[in-house]
Amino acid sequence: MRLIINTGKGGVGKTSISAATARRAARMGYKTLVMSTDSAHSLADSLDIKLGNEITNIGPNLDALEIDVIYELRSKWPDIEAYITEFFRSQGMNDLSADEFAIFPGMEMIVALLYILDFEENNRYDVVIMDTAPTGETLRLLSFPDMSEWYLDKLFNIAKRILSFAKRLIGKVVDMPLPSEAVFNSIADVKQKMVRVRTILEDPEKTTVRLVVNPEKMVISETMRAYSYLCLYNKTVECLICNRLYPDNVDGDYFKNKLDEQRQYVDMIHHAFDPMKIFFSYQMPTEMLGPEKLDHLADMIYRDTDPTTIYAQESPMRFETGDGEDRIILKMPFVEKSDIELLKPKEDTILIHVGSQKRVINLPLTVAKEELIGAELRDGELKIRFRREER
C-alpha cells in the first residue's frame, strides 16, 4: 500500500490537492481511498458529494472517508467509551458532557492510524491519500505512535491505581465505576497496534509526506518548520506542491504587483527546498469544487505523470559505526544549534527537543548502555555520538 500524506498550513489547498490526486490515481487504475483526518471536514465539499460515517464508494476505483471520532469510538471501542462516559456521569456530569469527555485527547489520531493499519494488513487499497488538519495537528498525528506507549501506559496505570484504591475500601462505598477486563484489553490492543503503525509510517517505500505551500512568506516559514519537525519524527518528505500561483498573463496593476511578489517567494521556495521535487498549480478564477475542476487541478500539478510516484526514499534518520563510535544521524534542515536540546533521561532513550516539538528515541540494545559523548549540527544534519563498547 502506498500512503501519501498531504500537509501544510491551514488554507493552502490540501483538501483540493488530496481529492485531485486521489481522482487521478483512481483513473490510472489504482484502487484508491482519500480520507480526511481533519475534524473540520471539507473533503465532501471539495468532491461535491455527501459522505457518511463509513467508507463510501464515489467512483470507479475510488472510495472516500471523513473520520467521525464519536461514531468510531462508539462502534469500535464501546467498552472504553461506555466506561469513560459512566465514570464522568458518576462524578456529576450530565449525559451530554460525559459523552463529550469520552473523546479523550488523541482519539482522532488513534482512529486514523488504525485505519491505515487495517488497510495495509488487509491489502484493501493500492493508494491511500490522507488529507490532514493544519500542520500542528498533523505533527501530533504523525508523532502519536512514538508517544502512544507512554500515553497508554499512563492510562493503564491510572486505571490500575483506581482498582487498587477501590480494593482497599473494604466496607465503604466507591462512588465511581471500575474498569472491566474488556477495557484493559481494548487499551492493550491499541497499544500493540501502534507499534505496527509506526513501522508503516517510517517506511519510505510505503509512506511519504507532501508539503503544500502557497507563495507567501508566513506560509513558507511554517512549511520550513514543518519539514524540520517531520525529519525529527523520521517521516520522509518527498516533494513540495506550490499552490495558487498567479498566471503570467494576469491583467491589471493589482494582479501584476501580486505576481511580482509571488515570483520573489517562488525564488525563496527554490532556495530553501531545492533539489526537492517541486510541483506548481495556479490560482483558479472560481472555487475549486467538483470532479471537473479537481481533474483540471490534477492535470496542472502532475501533467502526464503518475501521482503515486515516490520522488524521494531517503529516511531522515540513519545509524553509523566507525572510529570507536556509534552514531545516530538525523536530518535537521532549517535548524540552528541553539534550537536543539538533547537529553538522555533514561539509559535506553534520548530526548531531542527542537523548537516546539520533542521526540523520545528508543535506542537499540547495542547502543543503550553506551556513553553519550556529544552531538554536533553540521550541513543540516544532527550527529549524536556514543562511545562504542568493545565487543
PDB file of C-alpha atoms in Angstrom, residues 1-192:
ATOM      1  CA  MET A   1       0.000   0.000   0.000  1.00  0.00           C
ATOM      2  CA  ARG A   2       1.193   3.484  -0.901  1.00  0.00           C
ATOM      3  CA  LEU A   3       0.330   6.155   1.700  1.00  0.00           C
ATOM      4  CA  ILE A   4       0.599   9.815   0.677  1.00  0.00           C
ATOM      5  CA  ILE A   5       0.115  12.364   3.460  1.00  0.00           C
ATOM      6  CA  ASN A   6      -0.622  15.934   2.348  1.00  0.00           C
ATOM      7  CA  THR A   7       0.067  18.549   4.996  1.00  0.00           C
ATOM      8  CA  GLY A   8       0.628  22.272   5.328  1.00  0.00           C
ATOM      9  CA  LYS A   9      -0.671  25.456   6.891  1.00  0.00           C
ATOM     10  CA  GLY A  10      -4.437  25.864   7.090  1.00  0.00           C
ATOM     11  CA  GLY A  11      -5.996  27.204   3.901  1.00  0.00           C
ATOM     12  CA  VAL A  12      -3.194  26.322   1.454  1.00  0.00           C
ATOM     13  CA  GLY A  13      -5.344  23.883  -0.529  1.00  0.00           C
ATOM     14  CA  LYS A  14      -4.521  20.483   0.985  1.00  0.00           C
ATOM     15  CA  THR A  15      -8.051  19.140   0.622  1.00  0.00           C
ATOM     16  CA  SER A  16      -8.410  20.081  -3.048  1.00  0.00           C
ATOM     17  CA  ILE A  17      -4.989  18.636  -3.849  1.00  0.00           C
ATOM     18  CA  SER A  18      -5.753  15.434  -1.922  1.00  0.00           C
ATOM     19  CA  ALA A  19      -9.050  14.973  -3.747  1.00  0.00           C
ATOM     20  CA  ALA A  20      -7.475  15.770  -7.125  1.00  0.00           C
ATOM     21  CA  THR A  21      -4.595  13.351  -6.511  1.00  0.00           C
ATOM     22  CA  ALA A  22      -6.992  10.582  -5.488  1.00  0.00           C
ATOM     23  CA  ARG A  23      -9.146  11.056  -8.585  1.00  0.00           C
ATOM     24  CA  ARG A  24      -6.084  10.938 -10.845  1.00  0.00           C
ATOM     25  CA  ALA A  25      -4.783   7.762  -9.125  1.00  0.00           C
ATOM     26  CA  ALA A  26      -8.176   6.063  -9.450  1.00  0.00           C
ATOM     27  CA  ARG A  27      -8.391   6.936 -13.159  1.00  0.00           C
ATOM     28  CA  MET A  28      -4.981   5.332 -13.650  1.00  0.00           C
ATOM     29  CA  GLY A  29      -6.355   2.063 -12.275  1.00  0.00           C
ATOM     30  CA  TYR A  30      -5.161   2.183  -8.662  1.00  0.00           C
ATOM     31  CA  LYS A  31      -7.652   1.104  -6.018  1.00  0.00           C
ATOM     32  CA  THR A  32      -7.693   4.387  -4.103  1.00  0.00           C
ATOM     33  CA  LEU A  33      -9.035   5.866  -0.872  1.00  0.00           C
ATOM     34  CA  VAL A  34      -8.980   9.552   0.050  1.00  0.00           C
ATOM     35  CA  MET A  35      -9.516  10.140   3.769  1.00  0.00           C
ATOM     36  CA  SER A  36      -9.806  13.273   5.886  1.00  0.00           C
ATOM     37  CA  THR A  37      -8.401  13.368   9.420  1.00  0.00           C
ATOM     38  CA  ASP A  38      -9.436  17.000   9.960  1.00  0.00           C
ATOM     39  CA  SER A  39     -12.354  17.352  12.385  1.00  0.00           C
ATOM     40  CA  ALA A  40     -13.435  20.436  10.392  1.00  0.00           C
ATOM     41  CA  HIS A  41     -14.171  18.297   7.347  1.00  0.00           C
ATOM     42  CA  SER A  42     -14.244  19.840   3.877  1.00  0.00           C
ATOM     43  CA  LEU A  43     -13.428  16.780   1.746  1.00  0.00           C
ATOM     44  CA  ALA A  44     -17.090  16.130   0.892  1.00  0.00           C
ATOM     45  CA  ASP A  45     -17.479  19.790  -0.095  1.00  0.00           C
ATOM     46  CA  SER A  46     -14.429  19.613  -2.337  1.00  0.00           C
ATOM     47  CA  LEU A  47     -15.688  16.447  -4.033  1.00  0.00           C
ATOM     48  CA  ASP A  48     -19.184  17.997  -4.161  1.00  0.00           C
ATOM     49  CA  ILE A  49     -20.771  14.869  -2.714  1.00  0.00           C
ATOM     50  CA  LYS A  50     -22.209  13.708   0.603  1.00  0.00           C
ATOM     51  CA  LEU A  51     -20.114  11.437   2.835  1.00  0.00           C
ATOM     52  CA  GLY A  52     -21.327   9.496   5.876  1.00  0.00           C
ATOM     53  CA  ASN A  53     -19.598   7.905   8.852  1.00  0.00           C
ATOM     54  CA  GLU A  54     -18.208   4.969   6.891  1.00  0.00           C
ATOM     55  CA  ILE A  55     -16.128   4.422   3.771  1.00  0.00           C
ATOM     56  CA  THR A  56     -18.147   5.452   0.708  1.00  0.00           C
ATOM     57  CA  ASN A  57     -17.553   4.460  -2.901  1.00  0.00           C
ATOM     58  CA  ILE A  58     -17.665   7.617  -5.024  1.00  0.00           C
ATOM     59  CA  GLY A  59     -16.487   6.288  -8.381  1.00  0.00           C
ATOM     60  CA  PRO A  60     -14.569   3.540 -10.176  1.00  0.00           C
ATOM     61  CA  ASN A  61     -11.574   2.527  -8.002  1.00  0.00           C
ATOM     62  CA  LEU A  62     -12.276   5.438  -5.657  1.00  0.00           C
ATOM     63  CA  ASP A  63     -13.537   5.474  -2.057  1.00  0.00           C
ATOM     64  CA  ALA A  64     -13.692   8.369   0.417  1.00  0.00           C
ATOM     65  CA  LEU A  65     -13.872   8.706   4.199  1.00  0.00           C
ATOM     66  CA  GLU A  66     -14.296  11.577   6.649  1.00  0.00           C
ATOM     67  CA  ILE A  67     -13.452  10.260  10.105  1.00  0.00           C
ATOM     68  CA  ASP A  68     -16.161  10.845  12.718  1.00  0.00           C
ATOM     69  CA  VAL A  69     -14.452  10.200  16.045  1.00  0.00           C
ATOM     70  CA  ILE A  70     -17.711   9.910  18.041  1.00  0.00           C
ATOM     71  CA  TYR A  71     -19.034   7.264  15.666  1.00  0.00           C
ATOM     72  CA  GLU A  72     -15.712   5.386  15.661  1.00  0.00           C
ATOM     73  CA  LEU A  73     -15.464   5.368  19.444  1.00  0.00           C
ATOM     74  CA  ARG A  74     -18.972   4.042  19.893  1.00  0.00           C
ATOM     75  CA  SER A  75     -18.744   1.421  17.147  1.00  0.00           C
ATOM     76  CA  LYS A  76     -15.197   0.120  17.647  1.00  0.00           C
ATOM     77  CA  TRP A  77     -14.380   0.705  21.309  1.00  0.00           C
ATOM     78  CA  PRO A  78     -17.750   0.557  23.060  1.00  0.00           C
ATOM     79  CA  ASP A  79     -16.137  -0.768  26.246  1.00  0.00           C
ATOM     80  CA  ILE A  80     -13.795   2.222  26.557  1.00  0.00           C
ATOM     81  CA  GLU A  81     -16.495   4.730  25.554  1.00  0.00           C
ATOM     82  CA  ALA A  82     -19.025   3.242  27.969  1.00  0.00           C
ATOM     83  CA  TYR A  83     -16.575   3.197  30.872  1.00  0.00           C
ATOM     84  CA  ILE A  84     -15.313   6.769  30.414  1.00  0.00           C
ATOM     85  CA  THR A  85     -18.860   8.076  29.964  1.00  0.00           C
ATOM     86  CA  GLU A  86     -20.080   6.201  33.039  1.00  0.00           C
ATOM     87  CA  PHE A  87     -17.109   7.478  35.041  1.00  0.00           C
ATOM     88  CA  PHE A  88     -17.861  11.135  34.292  1.00  0.00           C
ATOM     89  CA  ARG A  89     -21.558  10.635  34.962  1.00  0.00           C
ATOM     90  CA  SER A  90     -20.653   9.215  38.372  1.00  0.00           C
ATOM     91  CA  GLN A  91     -18.824  12.477  39.083  1.00  0.00           C
ATOM     92  CA  GLY A  92     -21.948  14.539  38.441  1.00  0.00           C
ATOM     93  CA  MET A  93     -21.666  15.407  34.737  1.00  0.00           C
ATOM     94  CA  ASN A  94     -24.783  15.435  32.636  1.00  0.00           C
ATOM     95  CA  ASP A  95     -25.114  12.910  29.811  1.00  0.00           C
ATOM     96  CA  LEU A  96     -24.096  15.294  27.034  1.00  0.00           C
ATOM     97  CA  SER A  97     -20.931  16.478  28.790  1.00  0.00           C
ATOM     98  CA  ALA A  98     -19.984  12.918  29.755  1.00  0.00           C
ATOM     99  CA  ASP A  99     -20.280  11.821  26.122  1.00  0.00           C
ATOM    100  CA  GLU A 100     -18.046  14.700  25.020  1.00  0.00           C
ATOM    101  CA  PHE A 101     -15.388  13.930  27.636  1.00  0.00           C
ATOM    102  CA  ALA A 102     -15.313  10.298  26.459  1.00  0.00           C
ATOM    103  CA  ILE A 103     -13.417  11.592  23.408  1.00  0.00           C
ATOM    104  CA  PHE A 104     -10.068  11.778  25.147  1.00  0.00           C
ATOM    105  CA  PRO A 105      -7.077  13.656  23.630  1.00  0.00           C
ATOM    106  CA  GLY A 106      -5.525  11.817  20.727  1.00  0.00           C
ATOM    107  CA  MET A 107      -8.625   9.802  19.850  1.00  0.00           C
ATOM    108  CA  GLU A 108      -8.809  11.224  16.314  1.00  0.00           C
ATOM    109  CA  MET A 109      -5.173  10.244  15.802  1.00  0.00           C
ATOM    110  CA  ILE A 110      -5.721   6.706  17.029  1.00  0.00           C
ATOM    111  CA  VAL A 111      -8.715   6.233  14.713  1.00  0.00           C
ATOM    112  CA  ALA A 112      -6.883   7.494  11.617  1.00  0.00           C
ATOM    113  CA  LEU A 113      -3.771   5.439  12.299  1.00  0.00           C
ATOM    114  CA  LEU A 114      -5.712   2.257  12.969  1.00  0.00           C
ATOM    115  CA  TYR A 115      -7.480   2.672   9.641  1.00  0.00           C
ATOM    116  CA  ILE A 116      -4.054   2.833   7.991  1.00  0.00           C
ATOM    117  CA  LEU A 117      -3.007  -0.373   9.754  1.00  0.00           C
ATOM    118  CA  ASP A 118      -6.177  -2.140   8.628  1.00  0.00           C
ATOM    119  CA  PHE A 119      -5.717  -1.049   5.010  1.00  0.00           C
ATOM    120  CA  GLU A 120      -2.097  -2.230   4.999  1.00  0.00           C
ATOM    121  CA  GLU A 121      -2.598  -5.577   6.703  1.00  0.00           C
ATOM    122  CA  ASN A 122      -5.706  -6.477   4.680  1.00  0.00           C
ATOM    123  CA  ASN A 123      -4.355  -5.140   1.366  1.00  0.00           C
ATOM    124  CA  ARG A 124      -7.530  -3.130   0.820  1.00  0.00           C
ATOM    125  CA  TYR A 125      -6.065  -0.325  -1.290  1.00  0.00           C
ATOM    126  CA  ASP A 126      -3.180   0.343  -3.636  1.00  0.00           C
ATOM    127  CA  VAL A 127      -3.085   4.013  -2.634  1.00  0.00           C
ATOM    128  CA  VAL A 128      -4.374   5.959   0.365  1.00  0.00           C
ATOM    129  CA  ILE A 129      -4.329   9.768   0.193  1.00  0.00           C
ATOM    130  CA  MET A 130      -4.563  11.383   3.628  1.00  0.00           C
ATOM    131  CA  ASP A 131      -5.955  14.922   3.802  1.00  0.00           C
ATOM    132  CA  THR A 132      -4.799  16.222   7.159  1.00  0.00           C
ATOM    133  CA  ALA A 133      -5.588  19.010   9.576  1.00  0.00           C
ATOM    134  CA  PRO A 134      -3.260  22.050   9.609  1.00  0.00           C
ATOM    135  CA  THR A 135       0.399  21.472  10.358  1.00  0.00           C
ATOM    136  CA  GLY A 136       0.302  21.390  14.164  1.00  0.00           C
ATOM    137  CA  GLU A 137      -2.386  18.706  14.288  1.00  0.00           C
ATOM    138  CA  THR A 138      -0.625  16.690  11.602  1.00  0.00           C
ATOM    139  CA  LEU A 139       2.599  16.687  13.593  1.00  0.00           C
ATOM    140  CA  ARG A 140       0.676  15.324  16.573  1.00  0.00           C
ATOM    141  CA  LEU A 141      -0.869  12.683  14.317  1.00  0.00           C
ATOM    142  CA  LEU A 142       2.470  11.521  12.928  1.00  0.00           C
ATOM    143  CA  SER A 143       4.243  11.632  16.286  1.00  0.00           C
ATOM    144  CA  PHE A 144       1.482   9.721  18.061  1.00  0.00           C
ATOM    145  CA  PRO A 145       2.879   6.204  17.513  1.00  0.00           C
ATOM    146  CA  ASP A 146       6.098   7.338  19.209  1.00  0.00           C
ATOM    147  CA  MET A 147       4.309   8.765  22.242  1.00  0.00           C
ATOM    148  CA  SER A 148       1.465   6.224  22.404  1.00  0.00           C
ATOM    149  CA  GLU A 149       3.426   3.752  24.503  1.00  0.00           C
ATOM    150  CA  TRP A 150       3.949   6.398  27.199  1.00  0.00           C
ATOM    151  CA  TYR A 151       0.404   7.760  26.834  1.00  0.00           C
ATOM    152  CA  LEU A 152      -1.374   4.412  27.015  1.00  0.00           C
ATOM    153  CA  ASP A 153       0.895   3.202  29.828  1.00  0.00           C
ATOM    154  CA  LYS A 154      -0.255   6.228  31.827  1.00  0.00           C
ATOM    155  CA  LEU A 155      -3.872   5.323  31.095  1.00  0.00           C
ATOM    156  CA  PHE A 156      -3.209   1.776  32.260  1.00  0.00           C
ATOM    157  CA  ASN A 157      -1.529   2.972  35.452  1.00  0.00           C
ATOM    158  CA  ILE A 158      -4.343   5.377  36.325  1.00  0.00           C
ATOM    159  CA  ALA A 159      -6.898   2.611  35.916  1.00  0.00           C
ATOM    160  CA  LYS A 160      -4.821   0.191  37.965  1.00  0.00           C
ATOM    161  CA  ARG A 161      -4.453   2.723  40.772  1.00  0.00           C
ATOM    162  CA  ILE A 162      -8.221   3.194  40.806  1.00  0.00           C
ATOM    163  CA  LEU A 163      -8.691  -0.555  41.138  1.00  0.00           C
ATOM    164  CA  SER A 164      -6.076  -0.806  43.867  1.00  0.00           C
ATOM    165  CA  PHE A 165      -7.637   2.083  45.768  1.00  0.00           C
ATOM    166  CA  ALA A 166     -11.100   0.568  45.467  1.00  0.00           C
ATOM    167  CA  LYS A 167      -9.982  -2.795  46.788  1.00  0.00           C
ATOM    168  CA  ARG A 168      -8.653  -1.147  49.950  1.00  0.00           C
ATOM    169  CA  LEU A 169     -12.024   0.458  50.662  1.00  0.00           C
ATOM    170  CA  ILE A 170     -13.465  -2.619  52.326  1.00  0.00           C
ATOM    171  CA  GLY A 171     -16.924  -1.854  53.646  1.00  0.00           C
ATOM    172  CA  LYS A 172     -17.032   1.581  52.038  1.00  0.00           C
ATOM    173  CA  VAL A 173     -18.979   2.796  49.060  1.00  0.00           C
ATOM    174  CA  VAL A 174     -16.942   3.553  45.955  1.00  0.00           C
ATOM    175  CA  ASP A 175     -18.612   6.423  44.106  1.00  0.00           C
ATOM    176  CA  MET A 176     -17.057   5.649  40.732  1.00  0.00           C
ATOM    177  CA  PRO A 177     -17.324   2.703  38.309  1.00  0.00           C
ATOM    178  CA  LEU A 178     -14.333   0.397  37.943  1.00  0.00           C
ATOM    179  CA  PRO A 179     -12.906  -0.504  34.519  1.00  0.00           C
ATOM    180  CA  SER A 180     -13.679  -4.008  33.328  1.00  0.00           C
ATOM    181  CA  GLU A 181     -11.283  -6.521  31.851  1.00  0.00           C
ATOM    182  CA  ALA A 182     -12.666  -5.613  28.416  1.00  0.00           C
ATOM    183  CA  VAL A 183     -11.494  -2.005  28.903  1.00  0.00           C
ATOM    184  CA  PHE A 184      -7.965  -3.148  29.748  1.00  0.00           C
ATOM    185  CA  ASN A 185      -7.965  -5.486  26.748  1.00  0.00           C
ATOM    186  CA  SER A 186      -9.067  -2.696  24.387  1.00  0.00           C
ATOM    187  CA  ILE A 187      -6.295  -0.374  25.609  1.00  0.00           C
ATOM    188  CA  ALA A 188      -3.698  -3.150  25.301  1.00  0.00           C
ATOM    189  CA  ASP A 189      -4.878  -3.861  21.754  1.00  0.00           C
ATOM    190  CA  VAL A 190      -4.482  -0.209  20.718  1.00  0.00           C
ATOM    191  CA  LYS A 191      -1.011  -0.054  22.262  1.00  0.00           C
ATOM    192  CA  GLN A 192       0.114  -3.146  20.384  1.00  0.00           C
TER     193      GLN A 192
END
